[in-house]
Amino acid sequence: MNYSEMKIRAKAQLKTKYWYVFLLTLIVGVISGASIPLIIGLLIMGPLTVGLSYALINVVENPNGNDNYELLFEGFKQSFVTSFIAILLTRLFIFLWSLLLFIPGIIKAFSYSMTSYIIAENPTIDPMDAISKSQEMMRGHKFELFMLHLSFIGWYLLGIITFGIALFFVIPYVQTAVANFYVELRGKKVIEADFVEE
């Protein structure tokens, strides 16, 4: 998989959707930052993450569609329990792996990285099944996703130099590129059709 192609696609999609994706990520960031010290943060982070994934998939597959901010709350409406449990478990697993060594934690983070996208498209899936499916999807592709993130290192350094200001501009780019990565891994959706016997 060519990570440069993912970035090219993301740039093209953001020509008309940058501010939409920017506001989506800003909303998630603000809500997350405000709620993390509270117990409510544990409850909302999973559904918010899944909702953002749902919205990003829509941007990738329908770049000319309307800006629908309600998509951000799909994780609450369609898969609250699954989203909450799955994202909580992935973070717990990553933490536990990181206790062994830093590198295994990073590897597992990439293994679990598609979980929220999978739930967004399969809201009734079992949390552990979503995590397992993410691991299966990422088998043989973790290094590719690592390289995609590594290709943004210049932007991240610029973010540090500008005290985080530049990150507001690069985060929508990164998020959209990763959504393209997921869609590429997933492949085309199977569209069900009704067949009428002649």
PDB file of C-alpha atoms in Angstrom:
ATOM      1  CA  MET A   1       0.000   0.000   0.000  1.00  0.00           C
ATOM      2  CA  ASN A   2       1.436   3.393  -1.015  1.00  0.00           C
ATOM      3  CA  TYR A   3       1.193   5.837   1.884  1.00  0.00           C
ATOM      4  CA  SER A   4       2.060   8.718  -0.476  1.00  0.00           C
ATOM      5  CA  GLU A   5      -1.118   7.926  -2.398  1.00  0.00           C
ATOM      6  CA  MET A   6      -3.118   8.088   0.845  1.00  0.00           C
ATOM      7  CA  LYS A   7      -1.769  11.604   1.434  1.00  0.00           C
ATOM      8  CA  ILE A   8      -2.545  12.703  -2.113  1.00  0.00           C
ATOM      9  CA  ARG A   9      -6.123  11.497  -1.761  1.00  0.00           C
ATOM     10  CA  ALA A  10      -6.469  13.209   1.606  1.00  0.00           C
ATOM     11  CA  LYS A  11      -5.233  16.513   0.171  1.00  0.00           C
ATOM     12  CA  ALA A  12      -7.731  16.316  -2.679  1.00  0.00           C
ATOM     13  CA  GLN A  13     -10.605  15.517  -0.324  1.00  0.00           C
ATOM     14  CA  LEU A  14      -9.672  18.329   2.061  1.00  0.00           C
ATOM     15  CA  LYS A  15      -9.818  20.952  -0.684  1.00  0.00           C
ATOM     16  CA  THR A  16     -13.550  21.190  -0.059  1.00  0.00           C
ATOM     17  CA  LYS A  17     -13.738  19.547   3.388  1.00  0.00           C
ATOM     18  CA  TYR A  18     -10.858  21.011   5.373  1.00  0.00           C
ATOM     19  CA  TRP A  19     -12.868  23.242   7.704  1.00  0.00           C
ATOM     20  CA  TYR A  20     -15.463  20.524   8.212  1.00  0.00           C
ATOM     21  CA  VAL A  21     -12.836  17.972   9.268  1.00  0.00           C
ATOM     22  CA  PHE A  22     -11.024  20.658  11.256  1.00  0.00           C
ATOM     23  CA  LEU A  23     -14.161  21.431  13.268  1.00  0.00           C
ATOM     24  CA  LEU A  24     -14.915  17.734  13.784  1.00  0.00           C
ATOM     25  CA  THR A  25     -11.451  17.071  15.206  1.00  0.00           C
ATOM     26  CA  LEU A  26     -11.575  20.286  17.229  1.00  0.00           C
ATOM     27  CA  ILE A  27     -14.912  19.321  18.795  1.00  0.00           C
ATOM     28  CA  VAL A  28     -13.584  15.873  19.705  1.00  0.00           C
ATOM     29  CA  GLY A  29     -10.379  17.378  21.055  1.00  0.00           C
ATOM     30  CA  VAL A  30     -12.137  19.968  23.201  1.00  0.00           C
ATOM     31  CA  ILE A  31     -14.705  17.525  24.594  1.00  0.00           C
ATOM     32  CA  SER A  32     -12.016  14.927  25.261  1.00  0.00           C
ATOM     33  CA  GLY A  33      -9.701  17.403  26.934  1.00  0.00           C
ATOM     34  CA  ALA A  34     -12.467  18.749  29.146  1.00  0.00           C
ATOM     35  CA  SER A  35     -13.828  15.362  30.174  1.00  0.00           C
ATOM     36  CA  ILE A  36     -10.694  13.232  30.631  1.00  0.00           C
ATOM     37  CA  PRO A  37     -10.254  14.234  34.311  1.00  0.00           C
ATOM     38  CA  LEU A  38     -13.833  13.148  34.945  1.00  0.00           C
ATOM     39  CA  ILE A  39     -15.358   9.663  34.957  1.00  0.00           C
ATOM     40  CA  ILE A  40     -17.594  10.812  32.115  1.00  0.00           C
ATOM     41  CA  GLY A  41     -14.492  10.891  29.915  1.00  0.00           C
ATOM     42  CA  LEU A  42     -14.362   7.092  29.999  1.00  0.00           C
ATOM     43  CA  LEU A  43     -17.969   6.931  28.825  1.00  0.00           C
ATOM     44  CA  ILE A  44     -17.793   9.353  25.919  1.00  0.00           C
ATOM     45  CA  MET A  45     -14.341   8.770  24.403  1.00  0.00           C
ATOM     46  CA  GLY A  46     -15.302   5.498  22.694  1.00  0.00           C
ATOM     47  CA  PRO A  47     -18.531   6.746  21.054  1.00  0.00           C
ATOM     48  CA  LEU A  48     -16.843  10.030  20.063  1.00  0.00           C
ATOM     49  CA  THR A  49     -13.919   8.188  18.477  1.00  0.00           C
ATOM     50  CA  VAL A  50     -16.296   5.937  16.538  1.00  0.00           C
ATOM     51  CA  GLY A  51     -18.419   8.920  15.500  1.00  0.00           C
ATOM     52  CA  LEU A  52     -15.339  10.720  14.173  1.00  0.00           C
ATOM     53  CA  SER A  53     -14.369   7.590  12.240  1.00  0.00           C
ATOM     54  CA  TYR A  54     -17.877   7.410  10.789  1.00  0.00           C
ATOM     55  CA  ALA A  55     -17.670  11.038   9.656  1.00  0.00           C
ATOM     56  CA  LEU A  56     -14.169  10.588   8.183  1.00  0.00           C
ATOM     57  CA  ILE A  57     -15.240   7.536   6.186  1.00  0.00           C
ATOM     58  CA  ASN A  58     -18.069   9.654   4.802  1.00  0.00           C
ATOM     59  CA  VAL A  59     -15.598  12.383   3.797  1.00  0.00           C
ATOM     60  CA  VAL A  60     -13.380   9.843   2.026  1.00  0.00           C
ATOM     61  CA  GLU A  61     -16.231   8.139   0.191  1.00  0.00           C
ATOM     62  CA  ASN A  62     -18.435  11.201  -0.395  1.00  0.00           C
ATOM     63  CA  PRO A  63     -16.085  14.203  -0.661  1.00  0.00           C
ATOM     64  CA  ASN A  64     -18.769  16.252  -2.402  1.00  0.00           C
ATOM     65  CA  GLY A  65     -21.469  15.454   0.144  1.00  0.00           C
ATOM     66  CA  ASN A  66     -22.921  17.861   2.680  1.00  0.00           C
ATOM     67  CA  ASP A  67     -21.158  18.656   5.941  1.00  0.00           C
ATOM     68  CA  ASN A  68     -23.161  16.623   8.434  1.00  0.00           C
ATOM     69  CA  TYR A  69     -21.981  17.235  11.999  1.00  0.00           C
ATOM     70  CA  GLU A  70     -24.573  14.821  13.362  1.00  0.00           C
ATOM     71  CA  LEU A  71     -22.400  11.964  12.081  1.00  0.00           C
ATOM     72  CA  LEU A  72     -20.034  12.719  14.943  1.00  0.00           C
ATOM     73  CA  PHE A  73     -22.644  11.354  17.349  1.00  0.00           C
ATOM     74  CA  GLU A  74     -23.383   8.118  15.497  1.00  0.00           C
ATOM     75  CA  GLY A  75     -21.308   6.248  18.066  1.00  0.00           C
ATOM     76  CA  PHE A  76     -23.771   7.310  20.745  1.00  0.00           C
ATOM     77  CA  LYS A  77     -26.863   6.531  18.693  1.00  0.00           C
ATOM     78  CA  GLN A  78     -25.917   3.214  17.071  1.00  0.00           C
ATOM     79  CA  SER A  79     -23.144   1.576  19.073  1.00  0.00           C
ATOM     80  CA  PHE A  80     -22.711   3.230  22.463  1.00  0.00           C
ATOM     81  CA  VAL A  81     -21.976   0.078  24.495  1.00  0.00           C
ATOM     82  CA  THR A  82     -19.793  -1.505  21.795  1.00  0.00           C
ATOM     83  CA  SER A  83     -17.869   1.740  21.246  1.00  0.00           C
ATOM     84  CA  PHE A  84     -17.346   2.309  24.959  1.00  0.00           C
ATOM     85  CA  ILE A  85     -16.137  -1.226  25.678  1.00  0.00           C
ATOM     86  CA  ALA A  86     -13.990  -1.676  22.563  1.00  0.00           C
ATOM     87  CA  ILE A  87     -12.099   1.613  22.805  1.00  0.00           C
ATOM     88  CA  LEU A  88     -11.638   1.213  26.555  1.00  0.00           C
ATOM     89  CA  LEU A  89     -10.245  -2.291  26.033  1.00  0.00           C
ATOM     90  CA  THR A  90      -7.860  -1.233  23.256  1.00  0.00           C
ATOM     91  CA  ARG A  91      -6.408   1.491  25.473  1.00  0.00           C
ATOM     92  CA  LEU A  92      -6.125  -0.899  28.386  1.00  0.00           C
ATOM     93  CA  PHE A  93      -4.408  -3.519  26.215  1.00  0.00           C
ATOM     94  CA  ILE A  94      -1.997  -0.926  24.786  1.00  0.00           C
ATOM     95  CA  PHE A  95      -1.164   0.253  28.308  1.00  0.00           C
ATOM     96  CA  LEU A  96      -0.507  -3.304  29.493  1.00  0.00           C
ATOM     97  CA  TRP A  97       1.675  -4.109  26.483  1.00  0.00           C
ATOM     98  CA  SER A  98       3.580  -0.864  27.069  1.00  0.00           C
ATOM     99  CA  LEU A  99       4.383  -2.002  30.603  1.00  0.00           C
ATOM    100  CA  LEU A 100       6.427  -4.828  29.076  1.00  0.00           C
ATOM    101  CA  LEU A 101       8.346  -2.633  26.649  1.00  0.00           C
ATOM    102  CA  PHE A 102       7.636   0.565  24.729  1.00  0.00           C
ATOM    103  CA  ILE A 103       7.886  -1.044  21.278  1.00  0.00           C
ATOM    104  CA  PRO A 104       5.238  -3.779  21.874  1.00  0.00           C
ATOM    105  CA  GLY A 105       2.852  -1.045  22.993  1.00  0.00           C
ATOM    106  CA  ILE A 106       3.366   0.847  19.734  1.00  0.00           C
ATOM    107  CA  ILE A 107       2.918  -2.319  17.672  1.00  0.00           C
ATOM    108  CA  LYS A 108      -0.349  -3.110  19.446  1.00  0.00           C
ATOM    109  CA  ALA A 109      -1.540   0.458  18.978  1.00  0.00           C
ATOM    110  CA  PHE A 110      -1.211  -0.035  15.221  1.00  0.00           C
ATOM    111  CA  SER A 111      -2.880  -3.450  15.467  1.00  0.00           C
ATOM    112  CA  TYR A 112      -5.928  -1.961  17.171  1.00  0.00           C
ATOM    113  CA  SER A 113      -5.988   1.248  15.101  1.00  0.00           C
ATOM    114  CA  MET A 114      -8.842   0.211  12.799  1.00  0.00           C
ATOM    115  CA  THR A 115     -11.217  -0.757  15.630  1.00  0.00           C
ATOM    116  CA  SER A 116     -13.223   2.481  15.636  1.00  0.00           C
ATOM    117  CA  TYR A 117     -13.653   2.385  11.838  1.00  0.00           C
ATOM    118  CA  ILE A 118     -14.842  -1.209  11.987  1.00  0.00           C
ATOM    119  CA  ILE A 119     -17.436  -0.353  14.641  1.00  0.00           C
ATOM    120  CA  ALA A 120     -18.554   2.696  12.651  1.00  0.00           C
ATOM    121  CA  GLU A 121     -19.471   0.413   9.756  1.00  0.00           C
ATOM    122  CA  ASN A 122     -20.614  -2.525  11.903  1.00  0.00           C
ATOM    123  CA  PRO A 123     -22.365  -0.972  14.933  1.00  0.00           C
ATOM    124  CA  THR A 124     -23.781  -4.301  16.156  1.00  0.00           C
ATOM    125  CA  ILE A 125     -20.419  -6.075  16.178  1.00  0.00           C
ATOM    126  CA  ASP A 126     -19.127  -7.544  19.446  1.00  0.00           C
ATOM    127  CA  PRO A 127     -16.357  -5.350  20.971  1.00  0.00           C
ATOM    128  CA  MET A 128     -13.782  -8.150  21.022  1.00  0.00           C
ATOM    129  CA  ASP A 129     -14.701  -9.136  17.471  1.00  0.00           C
ATOM    130  CA  ALA A 130     -14.052  -5.559  16.366  1.00  0.00           C
ATOM    131  CA  ILE A 131     -10.643  -5.596  18.035  1.00  0.00           C
ATOM    132  CA  SER A 132      -9.817  -8.992  16.515  1.00  0.00           C
ATOM    133  CA  LYS A 133     -10.909  -7.840  13.073  1.00  0.00           C
ATOM    134  CA  SER A 134      -8.664  -4.795  13.379  1.00  0.00           C
ATOM    135  CA  GLN A 135      -5.714  -7.027  14.227  1.00  0.00           C
ATOM    136  CA  GLU A 136      -6.540  -9.221  11.257  1.00  0.00           C
ATOM    137  CA  MET A 137      -6.817  -6.228   8.892  1.00  0.00           C
ATOM    138  CA  MET A 138      -3.520  -4.791  10.100  1.00  0.00           C
ATOM    139  CA  ARG A 139      -1.590  -8.041   9.802  1.00  0.00           C
ATOM    140  CA  GLY A 140       1.189  -7.213   7.355  1.00  0.00           C
ATOM    141  CA  HIS A 141       0.177  -3.529   7.201  1.00  0.00           C
ATOM    142  CA  LYS A 142       1.347  -2.110  10.530  1.00  0.00           C
ATOM    143  CA  PHE A 143       4.643  -0.889   9.087  1.00  0.00           C
ATOM    144  CA  GLU A 144       2.788   0.836   6.248  1.00  0.00           C
ATOM    145  CA  LEU A 145       0.634   2.760   8.708  1.00  0.00           C
ATOM    146  CA  PHE A 146       3.761   3.554  10.731  1.00  0.00           C
ATOM    147  CA  MET A 147       5.379   4.994   7.595  1.00  0.00           C
ATOM    148  CA  LEU A 148       2.258   7.038   6.877  1.00  0.00           C
ATOM    149  CA  HIS A 149       2.459   8.617  10.335  1.00  0.00           C
ATOM    150  CA  LEU A 150       6.240   9.007  10.049  1.00  0.00           C
ATOM    151  CA  SER A 151       5.779  10.968   6.809  1.00  0.00           C
ATOM    152  CA  PHE A 152       4.110  13.705   8.874  1.00  0.00           C
ATOM    153  CA  ILE A 153       7.131  14.087  11.185  1.00  0.00           C
ATOM    154  CA  GLY A 154       7.993  17.487   9.685  1.00  0.00           C
ATOM    155  CA  TRP A 155       4.506  18.756  10.461  1.00  0.00           C
ATOM    156  CA  TYR A 156       4.707  17.419  14.021  1.00  0.00           C
ATOM    157  CA  LEU A 157       8.037  19.187  14.552  1.00  0.00           C
ATOM    158  CA  LEU A 158       6.509  22.383  13.192  1.00  0.00           C
ATOM    159  CA  GLY A 159       3.703  21.901  15.685  1.00  0.00           C
ATOM    160  CA  ILE A 160       6.224  21.771  18.522  1.00  0.00           C
ATOM    161  CA  ILE A 161       8.026  24.884  17.271  1.00  0.00           C
ATOM    162  CA  THR A 162       4.736  26.794  16.966  1.00  0.00           C
ATOM    163  CA  PHE A 163       3.575  25.646  20.414  1.00  0.00           C
ATOM    164  CA  GLY A 164       0.905  23.408  18.926  1.00  0.00           C
ATOM    165  CA  ILE A 165      -0.636  25.914  16.524  1.00  0.00           C
ATOM    166  CA  ALA A 166       0.469  24.039  13.383  1.00  0.00           C
ATOM    167  CA  LEU A 167      -1.096  20.838  14.726  1.00  0.00           C
ATOM    168  CA  PHE A 168      -4.530  22.359  14.212  1.00  0.00           C
ATOM    169  CA  PHE A 169      -3.778  22.322  10.494  1.00  0.00           C
ATOM    170  CA  VAL A 170      -2.038  18.956  10.241  1.00  0.00           C
ATOM    171  CA  ILE A 171      -4.436  16.882  12.374  1.00  0.00           C
ATOM    172  CA  PRO A 172      -7.297  17.013   9.798  1.00  0.00           C
ATOM    173  CA  TYR A 173      -4.747  15.980   7.150  1.00  0.00           C
ATOM    174  CA  VAL A 174      -3.493  13.033   9.217  1.00  0.00           C
ATOM    175  CA  GLN A 175      -7.008  11.915  10.190  1.00  0.00           C
ATOM    176  CA  THR A 176      -8.204  11.977   6.587  1.00  0.00           C
ATOM    177  CA  ALA A 177      -5.118  10.107   5.361  1.00  0.00           C
ATOM    178  CA  VAL A 178      -5.667   7.366   7.972  1.00  0.00           C
ATOM    179  CA  ALA A 179      -9.340   7.119   6.965  1.00  0.00           C
ATOM    180  CA  ASN A 180      -8.166   6.569   3.380  1.00  0.00           C
ATOM    181  CA  PHE A 181      -5.819   3.887   4.683  1.00  0.00           C
ATOM    182  CA  TYR A 182      -8.748   2.098   6.318  1.00  0.00           C
ATOM    183  CA  VAL A 183     -10.965   2.323   3.231  1.00  0.00           C
ATOM    184  CA  GLU A 184      -8.126   0.970   1.098  1.00  0.00           C
ATOM    185  CA  LEU A 185      -7.600  -1.946   3.502  1.00  0.00           C
ATOM    186  CA  ARG A 186     -11.297  -2.688   3.747  1.00  0.00           C
ATOM    187  CA  GLY A 187     -11.809  -2.677  -0.006  1.00  0.00           C
ATOM    188  CA  LYS A 188     -15.069  -2.012  -1.741  1.00  0.00           C
ATOM    189  CA  LYS A 189     -18.254  -2.525   0.222  1.00  0.00           C
ATOM    190  CA  VAL A 190     -20.400  -5.469  -0.750  1.00  0.00           C
ATOM    191  CA  ILE A 191     -23.681  -3.979  -1.898  1.00  0.00           C
ATOM    192  CA  GLU A 192     -26.651  -6.226  -1.350  1.00  0.00           C
ATOM    193  CA  ALA A 193     -29.121  -6.405  -4.191  1.00  0.00           C
ATOM    194  CA  ASP A 194     -32.520  -7.962  -4.562  1.00  0.00           C
ATOM    195  CA  PHE A 195     -32.748 -10.481  -7.383  1.00  0.00           C
ATOM    196  CA  VAL A 196     -36.106 -11.135  -8.999  1.00  0.00           C
ATOM    197  CA  GLU A 197     -36.590 -14.539 -10.521  1.00  0.00           C
ATOM    198  CA  GLU A 198     -37.630 -14.374 -14.095  1.00  0.00           C
TER     199      GLU A 198
END
